[in-house]
Amino acid sequence: MAEGGETDVRAVYIVLVLLTLFNLPHTLPETSSAARAAGHRTFQDGVGQYIRACQSFEGGLGCAPSTEAHGAYTFCGIAALCLLDPWQGPKGTIHKYLDFDALLQWVLWRQDDITGGLAGRTNKLVDNCYSHWIGGCWSLLESAIPESPELFNRSSLALYILACGQAPYGGLRDKPSHDSDAYHSCYGLAGLSATMYRWQYVDGQWLHTPITRGAADSPPDLRPLHPVYVVPMEEAMATEEYFKLRPLA
Ligand SMILES: *[C@@H]1O[C@H](CO)[C@@H](O)[C@H](O)[C@H]1NC(C)=O
């Protein structure tokens, strides 16, 4: 991070995405790096401990240590842990650095049992953007618990996104009293895709299984999105392959 700049868990996620997707060198610059001066050697050093410090007493993660648990920061933190050690993957790193039971409980409690939608914090209303920020946590947490039973109600989230999230004139919105916008359209669709697949991390690969949905009025399948990068799977794989052949170092 820039000296004197903000540090928070979003930046951790963004840096690890850039390093991994673009196959960039993991060693910190030799000179003029505050992290080097503090004794770190790679961008990953100390990151697990920092993310652990962001887990609040409620179980979710805040933007920085000692802040309120929040859906978007929780996604950024656990997605960053998925990238931290490609060998261990989510099963290793999420359990190693976080209180997993508290995290799972906090994420489970974000689904509203009346509307099926997801809220970003305790005592807040549901909002369609958390269909991704929390719904995306479902994919990552399930990959960290092999053979887990169905932990979340995917069909009721899909119903919230389609029935309450769609604006009659197009696009997706936070909730019916709001207008649609690009932000909520993006994260509503990402959340809808998350309801359609179950993810596993096996031998360094993300594998998806479509969820069987019986209802005749089920929405058409959306393409699987890479659960960490949250872009279509084929594009994520093609980008990784491209840069794997062209390392900077
Ligand atoms: C999931 O939600 C749907 C629709 O809201 C409901 O009919 C169903 O019983 C719920 N499933 C479980 C396992 O709670």
Coordinates of N, CA and C in Angstrom, one line a residue, residues 113 175 230:
D113 N -35.5 -14.3 6.1 CA -36.4 -15.4 5.8 C -37.7 -15.1 5.3
K175 N -33.9 -2.6 -4.2 CA -35.2 -3.1 -3.7 C -36.3 -2.3 -4.4
V230 N -14.9 -13.1 -10.0 CA -16.2 -12.7 -10.4 C -16.3 -12.1 -11.8

